[in-house]
PDB file of C-alpha atoms in Angstrom:
ATOM      1  CA  UNK A   1     134.700  11.264  83.370  1.00 44.00           C
ATOM      2  CA  UNK A   2     136.204  14.597  82.295  1.00 47.00           C
ATOM      3  CA  UNK A   3     138.992  15.662  84.599  1.00 54.00           C
ATOM      4  CA  UNK A   4     138.498  19.088  86.152  1.00 54.00           C
ATOM      5  CA  UNK A   5     140.999  21.789  85.332  1.00 77.00           C
ATOM      6  CA  UNK A   6     143.065  23.279  88.105  1.00 90.00           C
ATOM      7  CA  UNK A   7     141.524  26.089  90.146  1.00 95.00           C
ATOM      8  CA  UNK A   8     143.436  29.314  89.429  1.00 95.00           C
ATOM      9  CA  UNK A   9     144.688  31.511  92.289  1.00 96.00           C
ATOM     10  CA  UNK A  10     142.200  34.003  93.655  1.00 97.00           C
ATOM     11  CA  UNK A  11     142.414  37.390  91.903  1.00 97.00           C
ATOM     12  CA  UNK A  12     143.289  40.467  93.931  1.00 97.00           C
ATOM     13  CA  UNK A  13     139.701  41.725  93.622  1.00 97.00           C
ATOM     14  CA  UNK A  14     138.565  38.736  95.679  1.00 98.00           C
ATOM     15  CA  UNK A  15     140.629  39.886  98.652  1.00 97.00           C
ATOM     16  CA  UNK A  16     138.925  43.260  98.524  1.00 97.00           C
ATOM     17  CA  UNK A  17     135.387  41.948  97.966  1.00 98.00           C
ATOM     18  CA  UNK A  18     135.456  39.155 100.569  1.00 98.00           C
ATOM     19  CA  UNK A  19     137.628  40.975 103.123  1.00 98.00           C
ATOM     20  CA  UNK A  20     137.826  39.056 106.402  1.00 97.00           C
ATOM     21  CA  UNK A  21     136.035  36.155 104.750  1.00 98.00           C
ATOM     22  CA  UNK A  22     138.588  35.798 101.958  1.00 98.00           C
ATOM     23  CA  UNK A  23     139.979  32.512 103.323  1.00 98.00           C
ATOM     24  CA  UNK A  24     136.439  31.116 103.467  1.00 98.00           C
ATOM     25  CA  UNK A  25     135.830  32.224  99.878  1.00 98.00           C
ATOM     26  CA  UNK A  26     138.980  30.347  98.827  1.00 98.00           C
ATOM     27  CA  UNK A  27     137.772  27.246 100.660  1.00 98.00           C
ATOM     28  CA  UNK A  28     134.388  27.482  98.967  1.00 98.00           C
ATOM     29  CA  UNK A  29     136.053  27.803  95.552  1.00 98.00           C
ATOM     30  CA  UNK A  30     138.117  24.706  96.351  1.00 98.00           C
ATOM     31  CA  UNK A  31     135.004  22.790  97.380  1.00 97.00           C
ATOM     32  CA  UNK A  32     133.267  23.744  94.137  1.00 97.00           C
ATOM     33  CA  UNK A  33     136.274  22.716  92.040  1.00 97.00           C
ATOM     34  CA  UNK A  34     136.605  19.373  93.825  1.00 96.00           C
ATOM     35  CA  UNK A  35     133.428  17.992  95.435  1.00 96.00           C
ATOM     36  CA  UNK A  36     131.237  20.271  93.317  1.00 96.00           C
ATOM     37  CA  UNK A  37     132.601  18.792  90.096  1.00 96.00           C
ATOM     38  CA  UNK A  38     132.690  15.217  91.426  1.00 95.00           C
ATOM     39  CA  UNK A  39     129.023  15.405  92.446  1.00 95.00           C
ATOM     40  CA  UNK A  40     127.938  16.985  89.191  1.00 95.00           C
ATOM     41  CA  UNK A  41     126.998  20.335  90.745  1.00 95.00           C
ATOM     42  CA  UNK A  42     129.278  22.331  88.482  1.00 94.00           C
ATOM     43  CA  UNK A  43     130.836  21.497  85.128  1.00 94.00           C
ATOM     44  CA  UNK A  44     134.600  20.807  85.001  1.00 95.00           C
ATOM     45  CA  UNK A  45     135.023  23.475  82.317  1.00 94.00           C
ATOM     46  CA  UNK A  46     133.800  26.095  84.774  1.00 95.00           C
ATOM     47  CA  UNK A  47     136.719  25.565  87.179  1.00 97.00           C
ATOM     48  CA  UNK A  48     139.201  27.922  85.424  1.00 96.00           C
ATOM     49  CA  UNK A  49     136.639  30.742  85.599  1.00 95.00           C
ATOM     50  CA  UNK A  50     135.152  30.014  89.015  1.00 97.00           C
ATOM     51  CA  UNK A  51     136.348  33.278  90.511  1.00 97.00           C
ATOM     52  CA  UNK A  52     135.347  35.766  87.824  1.00 95.00           C
ATOM     53  CA  UNK A  53     132.248  34.069  86.384  1.00 94.00           C
ATOM     54  CA  UNK A  54     130.814  32.595  89.569  1.00 96.00           C
ATOM     55  CA  UNK A  55     132.063  33.785  92.972  1.00 98.00           C
ATOM     56  CA  UNK A  56     132.769  37.433  92.182  1.00 98.00           C
ATOM     57  CA  UNK A  57     129.928  37.677  89.693  1.00 97.00           C
ATOM     58  CA  UNK A  58     127.571  36.654  92.508  1.00 98.00           C
ATOM     59  CA  UNK A  59     129.253  38.506  95.382  1.00 98.00           C
ATOM     60  CA  UNK A  60     128.748  41.900  93.715  1.00 98.00           C
ATOM     61  CA  UNK A  61     124.987  41.350  93.938  1.00 98.00           C
ATOM     62  CA  UNK A  62     125.475  42.646  97.492  1.00 98.00           C
ATOM     63  CA  UNK A  63     125.693  46.167  96.039  1.00 98.00           C
ATOM     64  CA  UNK A  64     121.926  46.226  95.518  1.00 98.00           C
ATOM     65  CA  UNK A  65     120.700  44.190  98.498  1.00 98.00           C
ATOM     66  CA  UNK A  66     119.393  46.428 101.313  1.00 97.00           C
ATOM     67  CA  UNK A  67     120.945  46.243 104.765  1.00 98.00           C
ATOM     68  CA  UNK A  68     119.727  43.767 107.370  1.00 98.00           C
ATOM     69  CA  UNK A  69     117.017  42.085 105.304  1.00 98.00           C
ATOM     70  CA  UNK A  70     115.867  38.484 104.882  1.00 98.00           C
ATOM     71  CA  UNK A  71     116.799  36.756 101.632  1.00 98.00           C
ATOM     72  CA  UNK A  72     115.681  33.548  99.929  1.00 98.00           C
ATOM     73  CA  UNK A  73     117.980  32.189  97.207  1.00 98.00           C
ATOM     74  CA  UNK A  74     115.633  30.205  94.952  1.00 97.00           C
ATOM     75  CA  UNK A  75     117.091  27.174  93.175  1.00 95.00           C
ATOM     76  CA  UNK A  76     120.379  27.717  94.978  1.00 96.00           C
ATOM     77  CA  UNK A  77     122.100  24.746  93.330  1.00 96.00           C
ATOM     78  CA  UNK A  78     125.738  24.758  94.421  1.00 97.00           C
ATOM     79  CA  UNK A  79     125.115  27.953  96.418  1.00 98.00           C
ATOM     80  CA  UNK A  80     125.234  30.627  93.739  1.00 97.00           C
ATOM     81  CA  UNK A  81     124.567  33.437  94.456  1.00 98.00           C
ATOM     82  CA  UNK A  82     123.581  32.642  98.059  1.00 98.00           C
ATOM     83  CA  UNK A  83     126.956  31.544  99.471  1.00 98.00           C
ATOM     84  CA  UNK A  84     129.083  34.398  98.024  1.00 98.00           C
ATOM     85  CA  UNK A  85     126.403  36.848  99.163  1.00 98.00           C
ATOM     86  CA  UNK A  86     126.485  35.346 102.662  1.00 98.00           C
ATOM     87  CA  UNK A  87     130.286  35.644 102.795  1.00 98.00           C
ATOM     88  CA  UNK A  88     130.236  39.385 102.116  1.00 98.00           C
ATOM     89  CA  UNK A  89     127.043  40.263 104.006  1.00 98.00           C
ATOM     90  CA  UNK A  90     126.773  38.874 107.522  1.00 98.00           C
ATOM     91  CA  UNK A  91     123.959  41.356 108.217  1.00 98.00           C
ATOM     92  CA  UNK A  92     121.585  39.284 106.061  1.00 98.00           C
ATOM     93  CA  UNK A  93     119.532  36.254 107.046  1.00 98.00           C
ATOM     94  CA  UNK A  94     119.680  33.956 104.041  1.00 98.00           C
ATOM     95  CA  UNK A  95     117.703  30.841 103.144  1.00 98.00           C
ATOM     96  CA  UNK A  96     119.136  28.594 100.423  1.00 98.00           C
ATOM     97  CA  UNK A  97     116.139  26.897  98.799  1.00 98.00           C
ATOM     98  CA  UNK A  98     116.909  23.867  96.643  1.00 97.00           C
ATOM     99  CA  UNK A  99     114.783  20.793  95.789  1.00 96.00           C
ATOM    100  CA  UNK A 100     117.517  18.227  95.050  1.00 97.00           C
ATOM    101  CA  UNK A 101     118.948  16.212  97.943  1.00 97.00           C
ATOM    102  CA  UNK A 102     122.508  15.951  96.602  1.00 96.00           C
ATOM    103  CA  UNK A 103     122.630  19.734  96.323  1.00 97.00           C
ATOM    104  CA  UNK A 104     121.156  20.444  99.756  1.00 98.00           C
ATOM    105  CA  UNK A 105     123.614  17.940 101.231  1.00 98.00           C
ATOM    106  CA  UNK A 106     126.486  19.874  99.642  1.00 98.00           C
ATOM    107  CA  UNK A 107     125.036  23.219 100.739  1.00 98.00           C
ATOM    108  CA  UNK A 108     124.652  22.028 104.327  1.00 98.00           C
ATOM    109  CA  UNK A 109     128.261  20.836 104.362  1.00 98.00           C
ATOM    110  CA  UNK A 110     129.470  24.202 103.029  1.00 98.00           C
ATOM    111  CA  UNK A 111     127.405  26.216 105.518  1.00 98.00           C
ATOM    112  CA  UNK A 112     128.697  24.155 108.453  1.00 98.00           C
ATOM    113  CA  UNK A 113     132.310  24.133 107.232  1.00 98.00           C
ATOM    114  CA  UNK A 114     132.404  27.894 106.709  1.00 98.00           C
ATOM    115  CA  UNK A 115     130.492  28.700 109.897  1.00 98.00           C
ATOM    116  CA  UNK A 116     127.733  30.632 108.127  1.00 98.00           C
ATOM    117  CA  UNK A 117     125.403  30.932 111.115  1.00 98.00           C
ATOM    118  CA  UNK A 118     123.155  33.399 109.287  1.00 98.00           C
ATOM    119  CA  UNK A 119     122.380  30.891 106.522  1.00 98.00           C
ATOM    120  CA  UNK A 120     119.713  28.141 106.529  1.00 98.00           C
ATOM    121  CA  UNK A 121     119.392  25.363 103.955  1.00 98.00           C
ATOM    122  CA  UNK A 122     115.863  24.247 103.050  1.00 98.00           C
ATOM    123  CA  UNK A 123     115.056  21.390 100.697  1.00 97.00           C
ATOM    124  CA  UNK A 124     111.975  21.982  98.584  1.00 96.00           C
ATOM    125  CA  UNK A 125     110.473  23.711  95.588  1.00 94.00           C
ATOM    126  CA  UNK A 126     109.350  27.302  95.849  1.00 93.00           C
ATOM    127  CA  UNK A 127     105.705  26.385  95.266  1.00 90.00           C
ATOM    128  CA  UNK A 128     105.880  23.784  98.052  1.00 92.00           C
ATOM    129  CA  UNK A 129     107.257  26.019 100.795  1.00 93.00           C
ATOM    130  CA  UNK A 130     104.790  28.884 100.539  1.00 86.00           C
ATOM    131  CA  UNK A 131     103.160  29.303 103.919  1.00 82.00           C
ATOM    132  CA  UNK A 132     105.911  27.244 105.538  1.00 88.00           C
ATOM    133  CA  UNK A 133     108.678  29.803 105.058  1.00 93.00           C
ATOM    134  CA  UNK A 134     108.298  33.287 106.477  1.00 94.00           C
ATOM    135  CA  UNK A 135     107.930  35.776 103.581  1.00 96.00           C
ATOM    136  CA  UNK A 136     111.239  37.522 102.829  1.00 98.00           C
ATOM    137  CA  UNK A 137     112.324  41.003 101.802  1.00 98.00           C
ATOM    138  CA  UNK A 138     114.439  39.801  98.862  1.00 98.00           C
ATOM    139  CA  UNK A 139     114.414  36.768  96.571  1.00 98.00           C
ATOM    140  CA  UNK A 140     117.601  36.068  94.615  1.00 98.00           C
ATOM    141  CA  UNK A 141     118.215  33.668  91.749  1.00 95.00           C
ATOM    142  CA  UNK A 142     120.773  32.926  89.076  1.00 93.00           C
ATOM    143  CA  UNK A 143     120.429  30.933  85.851  1.00 74.00           C
ATOM    144  CA  UNK A 144     117.436  29.042  87.217  1.00 71.00           C
ATOM    145  CA  UNK A 145     114.821  29.587  84.498  1.00 85.00           C
ATOM    146  CA  UNK A 146     113.387  32.182  82.096  1.00 90.00           C
ATOM    147  CA  UNK A 147     112.290  35.308  83.940  1.00 94.00           C
ATOM    148  CA  UNK A 148     108.525  34.736  83.747  1.00 93.00           C
ATOM    149  CA  UNK A 149     108.816  31.228  85.184  1.00 92.00           C
ATOM    150  CA  UNK A 150     111.368  32.324  87.762  1.00 94.00           C
ATOM    151  CA  UNK A 151     109.074  35.145  88.885  1.00 95.00           C
ATOM    152  CA  UNK A 152     106.158  32.723  89.298  1.00 94.00           C
ATOM    153  CA  UNK A 153     108.314  30.727  91.730  1.00 93.00           C
ATOM    154  CA  UNK A 154     110.074  33.540  93.539  1.00 96.00           C
ATOM    155  CA  UNK A 155     107.677  36.477  93.818  1.00 96.00           C
ATOM    156  CA  UNK A 156     105.068  34.621  95.952  1.00 95.00           C
ATOM    157  CA  UNK A 157     107.803  34.105  98.579  1.00 96.00           C
ATOM    158  CA  UNK A 158     108.190  37.862  99.053  1.00 97.00           C
ATOM    159  CA  UNK A 159     106.636  39.990 101.738  1.00 96.00           C
ATOM    160  CA  UNK A 160     104.659  43.044 100.581  1.00 96.00           C
ATOM    161  CA  UNK A 161     106.874  45.662  98.885  1.00 97.00           C
ATOM    162  CA  UNK A 162     109.749  43.199  98.579  1.00 98.00           C
ATOM    163  CA  UNK A 163     111.883  42.642  95.497  1.00 98.00           C
ATOM    164  CA  UNK A 164     113.310  39.877  93.351  1.00 98.00           C
ATOM    165  CA  UNK A 165     116.914  40.244  92.165  1.00 98.00           C
ATOM    166  CA  UNK A 166     117.746  37.879  89.314  1.00 97.00           C
ATOM    167  CA  UNK A 167     121.253  37.618  87.888  1.00 97.00           C
ATOM    168  CA  UNK A 168     120.845  37.431  84.132  1.00 94.00           C
ATOM    169  CA  UNK A 169     123.019  37.658  81.032  1.00 89.00           C
ATOM    170  CA  UNK A 170     122.653  39.376  77.667  1.00 89.00           C
ATOM    171  CA  UNK A 171     119.006  38.353  77.391  1.00 90.00           C
ATOM    172  CA  UNK A 172     117.927  40.420  80.409  1.00 94.00           C
ATOM    173  CA  UNK A 173     116.292  43.255  78.475  1.00 95.00           C
ATOM    174  CA  UNK A 174     114.458  40.933  76.097  1.00 95.00           C
ATOM    175  CA  UNK A 175     113.269  38.688  78.938  1.00 94.00           C
ATOM    176  CA  UNK A 176     111.966  41.696  80.823  1.00 95.00           C
ATOM    177  CA  UNK A 177     109.957  42.828  77.800  1.00 95.00           C
ATOM    178  CA  UNK A 178     108.449  39.421  77.086  1.00 95.00           C
ATOM    179  CA  UNK A 179     107.643  38.864  80.765  1.00 96.00           C
ATOM    180  CA  UNK A 180     105.938  42.220  81.355  1.00 95.00           C
ATOM    181  CA  UNK A 181     102.363  40.889  81.380  1.00 95.00           C
ATOM    182  CA  UNK A 182     103.219  37.904  83.573  1.00 95.00           C
ATOM    183  CA  UNK A 183     105.114  40.117  86.034  1.00 96.00           C
ATOM    184  CA  UNK A 184     102.186  42.514  86.293  1.00 95.00           C
ATOM    185  CA  UNK A 185      99.807  39.654  87.092  1.00 95.00           C
ATOM    186  CA  UNK A 186     102.223  38.532  89.809  1.00 96.00           C
ATOM    187  CA  UNK A 187     101.983  41.899  91.545  1.00 96.00           C
ATOM    188  CA  UNK A 188     105.082  43.610  90.147  1.00 96.00           C
ATOM    189  CA  UNK A 189     104.851  47.392  90.247  1.00 97.00           C
ATOM    190  CA  UNK A 190     108.279  48.352  88.930  1.00 97.00           C
ATOM    191  CA  UNK A 191     111.101  46.669  87.023  1.00 97.00           C
ATOM    192  CA  UNK A 192     114.635  47.728  86.152  1.00 97.00           C
ATOM    193  CA  UNK A 193     117.963  46.405  84.887  1.00 97.00           C
ATOM    194  CA  UNK A 194     121.021  47.120  87.007  1.00 97.00           C
ATOM    195  CA  UNK A 195     124.723  46.625  86.308  1.00 97.00           C
ATOM    196  CA  UNK A 196     126.952  45.937  89.306  1.00 98.00           C
ATOM    197  CA  UNK A 197     130.570  45.047  90.010  1.00 98.00           C
ATOM    198  CA  UNK A 198     132.397  48.098  88.650  1.00 97.00           C
ATOM    199  CA  UNK A 199     136.135  47.478  89.081  1.00 96.00           C
ATOM    200  CA  UNK A 200     135.521  43.875  90.149  1.00 97.00           C
ATOM    201  CA  UNK A 201     134.089  41.942  87.201  1.00 96.00           C
ATOM    202  CA  UNK A 202     134.251  42.501  83.445  1.00 95.00           C
ATOM    203  CA  UNK A 203     131.695  42.435  81.980  1.00 94.00           C
ATOM    204  CA  UNK A 204     129.593  43.826  84.802  1.00 96.00           C
ATOM    205  CA  UNK A 205     127.001  41.555  86.400  1.00 97.00           C
ATOM    206  CA  UNK A 206     123.487  42.193  85.079  1.00 97.00           C
ATOM    207  CA  UNK A 207     120.666  42.146  87.597  1.00 97.00           C
ATOM    208  CA  UNK A 208     116.947  42.269  86.825  1.00 97.00           C
ATOM    209  CA  UNK A 209     115.128  43.908  89.724  1.00 98.00           C
ATOM    210  CA  UNK A 210     111.395  43.270  90.110  1.00 98.00           C
ATOM    211  CA  UNK A 211     109.687  45.256  92.871  1.00 98.00           C
ATOM    212  CA  UNK A 212     106.265  44.192  94.098  1.00 97.00           C
ATOM    213  CA  UNK A 213     103.385  45.984  95.757  1.00 96.00           C
ATOM    214  CA  UNK A 214     101.146  44.877  98.587  1.00 93.00           C
ATOM    215  CA  UNK A 215     100.166  41.543  96.959  1.00 90.00           C
ATOM    216  CA  UNK A 216     103.313  39.581  95.963  1.00 91.00           C
ATOM    217  CA  UNK A 217     102.282  36.862  93.526  1.00 86.00           C
ATOM    218  CA  UNK A 218      98.968  38.536  92.776  1.00 78.00           C
ATOM    219  CA  UNK A 219      95.489  37.866  94.159  1.00 62.00           C
ATOM    220  CA  UNK A 220      95.632  34.067  93.776  1.00 63.00           C
ATOM    221  CA  UNK A 221      98.786  33.777  95.868  1.00 68.00           C
ATOM    222  CA  UNK A 222      97.475  36.225  98.460  1.00 62.00           C
ATOM    223  CA  UNK A 223      94.559  33.828  99.017  1.00 62.00           C
ATOM    224  CA  UNK A 224      96.967  30.874  99.279  1.00 66.00           C
ATOM    225  CA  UNK A 225      99.104  32.713 101.836  1.00 60.00           C
ATOM    226  CA  UNK A 226      96.063  33.629 103.907  1.00 62.00           C
ATOM    227  CA  UNK A 227      94.887  30.000 103.897  1.00 66.00           C
ATOM    228  CA  UNK A 228      98.386  28.786 104.883  1.00 62.00           C
ATOM    229  CA  UNK A 229      98.498  31.338 107.712  1.00 61.00           C
ATOM    230  CA  UNK A 230      95.101  30.208 109.030  1.00 64.00           C
ATOM    231  CA  UNK A 231      96.202  26.564 108.896  1.00 63.00           C
ATOM    232  CA  UNK A 232      99.385  27.454 110.757  1.00 58.00           C
ATOM    233  CA  UNK A 233      97.455  29.251 113.500  1.00 58.00           C
ATOM    234  CA  UNK A 234      95.094  26.273 113.903  1.00 55.00           C
ATOM    235  CA  UNK A 235      98.030  23.883 114.255  1.00 56.00           C
ATOM    236  CA  UNK A 236      99.701  26.118 116.855  1.00 55.00           C
ATOM    237  CA  UNK A 237      96.520  26.244 118.949  1.00 56.00           C
ATOM    238  CA  UNK A 238      96.479  22.456 119.089  1.00 57.00           C
TER     239      UNK A 238
END
């Protein structure tokens, strides 16, 4: 087994970004560098750059998340970007959606340890929870899959006129171009590339924003949602 490198001290920017939750951010970084590496949730080579590449890179997503909305972090993994976002934005109600048990176990431990009462951990795949989870205003994701596939998972979880915010790298512009047709079929009405984290991270974090209209996921998913809603009403009557 490769031994993990030592976690570097938190940079000064972290104190500013996380504010009153700075101590919790430090604890989360420690958990990632220890249990996260031991359980195979994060690579040992990532430990020296946990702050800049992971925690801060994700926390600055908060710059483009509206106030007081519901969020679903699809394929949350070790909690990125969901946990950093939760630490800086207690006004949000966040669901961490992850299919693998070892990851949801870790996420549940982190949420309980850090007292993140506005965060819920759900085990499952995006396509499995449609109709079971209440549609959200915002779907977030990071390094989960190519944009077209990610959109097929995430967009159907949105409420009408919601948006998907995907943290991407240098391929963002190219992915957006190649995914244009697929995004349109999924009900996207506007797309854009945003750069966030000025004065916090270098390079800036790249975010692909996909805004949807009244039918998130397109016609096929609208029918699925309607069927799920009818089934839910029938069960409640019983």
